[in-house]
One Martini backbone bead per residue (centre of mass of N, CA, C, O) as a GRO file, in nm:
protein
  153
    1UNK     BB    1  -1.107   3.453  -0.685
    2UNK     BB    2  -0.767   3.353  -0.751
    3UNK     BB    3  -0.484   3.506  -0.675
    4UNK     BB    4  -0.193   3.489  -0.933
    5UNK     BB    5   0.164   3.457  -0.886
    6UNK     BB    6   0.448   3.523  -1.076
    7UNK     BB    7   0.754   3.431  -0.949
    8UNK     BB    8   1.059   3.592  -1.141
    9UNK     BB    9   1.372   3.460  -1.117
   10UNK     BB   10   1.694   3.639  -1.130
   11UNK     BB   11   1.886   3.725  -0.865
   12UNK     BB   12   1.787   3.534  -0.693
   13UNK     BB   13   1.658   3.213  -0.483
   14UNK     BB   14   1.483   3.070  -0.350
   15UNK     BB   15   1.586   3.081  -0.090
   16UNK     BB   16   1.603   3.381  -0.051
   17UNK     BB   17   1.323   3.464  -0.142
   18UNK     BB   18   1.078   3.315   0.027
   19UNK     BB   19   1.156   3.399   0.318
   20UNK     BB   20   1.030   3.730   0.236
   21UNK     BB   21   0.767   3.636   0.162
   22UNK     BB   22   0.720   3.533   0.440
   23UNK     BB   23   0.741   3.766   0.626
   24UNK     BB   24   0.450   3.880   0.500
   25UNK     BB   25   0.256   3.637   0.617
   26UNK     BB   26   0.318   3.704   0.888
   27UNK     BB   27   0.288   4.002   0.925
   28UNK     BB   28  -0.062   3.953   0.828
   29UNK     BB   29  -0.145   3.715   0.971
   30UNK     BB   30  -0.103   3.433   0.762
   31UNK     BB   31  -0.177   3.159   0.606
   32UNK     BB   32   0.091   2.875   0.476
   33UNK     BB   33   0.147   2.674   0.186
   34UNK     BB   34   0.402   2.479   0.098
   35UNK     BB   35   0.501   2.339  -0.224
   36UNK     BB   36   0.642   2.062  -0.329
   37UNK     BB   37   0.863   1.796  -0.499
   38UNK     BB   38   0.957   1.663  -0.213
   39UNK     BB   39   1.053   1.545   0.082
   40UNK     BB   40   1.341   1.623   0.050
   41UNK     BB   41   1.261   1.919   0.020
   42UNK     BB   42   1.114   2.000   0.244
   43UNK     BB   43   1.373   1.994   0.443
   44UNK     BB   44   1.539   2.195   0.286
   45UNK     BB   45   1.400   2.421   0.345
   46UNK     BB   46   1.379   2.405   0.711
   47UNK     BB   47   1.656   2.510   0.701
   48UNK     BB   48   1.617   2.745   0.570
   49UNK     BB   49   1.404   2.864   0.755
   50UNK     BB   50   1.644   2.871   0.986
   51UNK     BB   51   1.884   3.019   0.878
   52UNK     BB   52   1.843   3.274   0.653
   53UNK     BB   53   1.826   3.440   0.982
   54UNK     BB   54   1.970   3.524   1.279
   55UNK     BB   55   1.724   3.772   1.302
   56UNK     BB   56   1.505   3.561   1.241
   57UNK     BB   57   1.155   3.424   1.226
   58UNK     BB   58   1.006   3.163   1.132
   59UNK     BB   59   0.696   2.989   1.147
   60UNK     BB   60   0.753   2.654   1.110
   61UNK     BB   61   0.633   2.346   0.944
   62UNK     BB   62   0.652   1.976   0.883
   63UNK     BB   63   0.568   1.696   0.746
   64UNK     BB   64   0.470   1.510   1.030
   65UNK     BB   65   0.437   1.726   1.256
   66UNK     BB   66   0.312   1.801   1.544
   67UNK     BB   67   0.107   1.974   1.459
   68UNK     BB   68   0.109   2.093   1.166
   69UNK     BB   69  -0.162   2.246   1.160
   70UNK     BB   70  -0.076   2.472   1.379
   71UNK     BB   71   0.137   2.588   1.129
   72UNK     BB   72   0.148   2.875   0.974
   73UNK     BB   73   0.359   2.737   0.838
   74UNK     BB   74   0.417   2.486   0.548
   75UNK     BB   75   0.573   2.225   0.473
   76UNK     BB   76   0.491   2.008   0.127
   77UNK     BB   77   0.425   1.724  -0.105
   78UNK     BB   78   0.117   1.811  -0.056
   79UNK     BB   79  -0.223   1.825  -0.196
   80UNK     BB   80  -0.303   2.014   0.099
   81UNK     BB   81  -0.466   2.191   0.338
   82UNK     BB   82  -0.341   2.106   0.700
   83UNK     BB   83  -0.341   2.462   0.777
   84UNK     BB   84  -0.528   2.633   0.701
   85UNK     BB   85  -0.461   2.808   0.445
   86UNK     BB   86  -0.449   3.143   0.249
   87UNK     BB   87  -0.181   3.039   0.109
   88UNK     BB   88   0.019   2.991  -0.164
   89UNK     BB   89   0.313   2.777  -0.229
   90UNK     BB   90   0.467   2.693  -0.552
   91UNK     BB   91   0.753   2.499  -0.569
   92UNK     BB   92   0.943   2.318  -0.813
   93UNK     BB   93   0.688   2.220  -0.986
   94UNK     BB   94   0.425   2.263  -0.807
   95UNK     BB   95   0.093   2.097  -0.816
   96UNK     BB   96  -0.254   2.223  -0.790
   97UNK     BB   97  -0.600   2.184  -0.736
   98UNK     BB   98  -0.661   2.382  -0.508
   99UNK     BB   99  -0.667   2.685  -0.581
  100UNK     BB  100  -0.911   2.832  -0.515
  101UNK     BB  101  -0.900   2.770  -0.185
  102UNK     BB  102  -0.777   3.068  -0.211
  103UNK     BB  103  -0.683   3.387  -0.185
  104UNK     BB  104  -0.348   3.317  -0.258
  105UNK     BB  105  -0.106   3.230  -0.535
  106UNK     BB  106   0.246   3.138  -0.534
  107UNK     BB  107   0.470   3.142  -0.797
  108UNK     BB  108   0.835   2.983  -0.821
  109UNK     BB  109   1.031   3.081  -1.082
  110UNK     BB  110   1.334   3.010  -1.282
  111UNK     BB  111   1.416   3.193  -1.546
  112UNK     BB  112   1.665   2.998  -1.644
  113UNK     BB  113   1.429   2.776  -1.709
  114UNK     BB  114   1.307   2.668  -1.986
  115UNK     BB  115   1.119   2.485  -1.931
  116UNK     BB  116   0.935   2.604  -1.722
  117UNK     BB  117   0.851   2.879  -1.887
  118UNK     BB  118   0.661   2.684  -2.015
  119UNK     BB  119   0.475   2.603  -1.794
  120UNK     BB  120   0.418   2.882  -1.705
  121UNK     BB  121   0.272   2.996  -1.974
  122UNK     BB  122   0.065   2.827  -1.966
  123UNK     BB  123  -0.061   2.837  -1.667
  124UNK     BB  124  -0.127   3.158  -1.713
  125UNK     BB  125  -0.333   3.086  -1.942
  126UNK     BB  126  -0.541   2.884  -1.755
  127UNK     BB  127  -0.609   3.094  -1.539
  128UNK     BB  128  -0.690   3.320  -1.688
  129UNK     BB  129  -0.958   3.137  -1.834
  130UNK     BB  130  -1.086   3.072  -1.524
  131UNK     BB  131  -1.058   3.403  -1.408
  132UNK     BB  132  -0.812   3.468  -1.268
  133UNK     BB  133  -0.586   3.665  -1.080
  134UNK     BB  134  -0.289   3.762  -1.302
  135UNK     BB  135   0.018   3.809  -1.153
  136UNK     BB  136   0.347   3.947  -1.310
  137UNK     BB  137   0.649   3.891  -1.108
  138UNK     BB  138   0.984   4.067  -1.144
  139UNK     BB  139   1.302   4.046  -1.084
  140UNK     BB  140   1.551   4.256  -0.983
  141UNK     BB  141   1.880   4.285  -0.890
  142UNK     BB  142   1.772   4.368  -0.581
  143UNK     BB  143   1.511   4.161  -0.571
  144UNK     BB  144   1.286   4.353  -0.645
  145UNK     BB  145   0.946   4.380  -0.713
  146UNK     BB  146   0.790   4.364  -1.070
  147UNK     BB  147   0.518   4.478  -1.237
  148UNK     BB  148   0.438   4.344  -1.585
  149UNK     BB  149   0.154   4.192  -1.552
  150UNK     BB  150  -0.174   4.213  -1.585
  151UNK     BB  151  -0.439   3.998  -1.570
  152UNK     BB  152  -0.802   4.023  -1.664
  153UNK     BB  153  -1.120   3.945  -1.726
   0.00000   0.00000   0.00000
């Protein structure tokens, strides 16, 4: 089954945080598939993971670019796996049927977002439900993740 990591933005924002995980999925040598919920998103992030680190480079590419599928990291609003990731990020309520097909799901949701945690809420009981290996990360004030509760069969 697929691990479901669930985390939880409180002191740094998406754009901030991402970057940091996605450096962790390059270090591993894995290849990462991020999904969000419009195209006009896929655009403002590819931006930010030019620019988020002077001194850093994540290699990754955008739905529709020339050889997308050889990029280790996609940026995407499609439910596909079109780079063969072995990794899944969905942030901004972006959700995916194909979650079993990975070997780890990384879900970023906002903390402060009262409808989304009703959504997340869920997510958590029906992964679980599934037989999912479901781990639920909460940010610290300095950035850093701790594990709050780990879900297991």
């Amino acid at each position: 089954m697929t691990e479901i990591r669930f985390y939880h933005l409180l002191s740094m924002p998406l754009e901030k945080a991402l970057p940091v995980l996605l450096e962790k999925v390059v270090e591993r040598h894995w290849r990462a598939l991020i999904v969000t919920d419009s195209l006009k998103r896929v655009s403002e992030l590819d931006s930010r993971l030019w620019t988020y680190k002077p001194s850093s480079f994540l290699p990754h590419g955008m739905v529709g670019d020339k050889d997308a599928e050889l990029q280790p990291i996609l940026l995407t609003h499609k439910d596909e796996n079109s780079n063969d990731a072995n990794v899944l990020f969905l942030v901004d309520g972006a959700e995916s049927k194909h979650i079993g097909k990975f070997e780890i799901c990384c879900l970023l949701f906002d903390g402060n977002d009262t409808d989304g945690l009703i959504k997340v809420r869920e997510a958590l009981a029906s992964y679980k439900n599934e037989g999912h290996k479901v781990i639920y990360l909460q940010q610290e004030p300095s950035g850093k993740w701790s594990e709050k509760r780990t879900v297991r069969d």
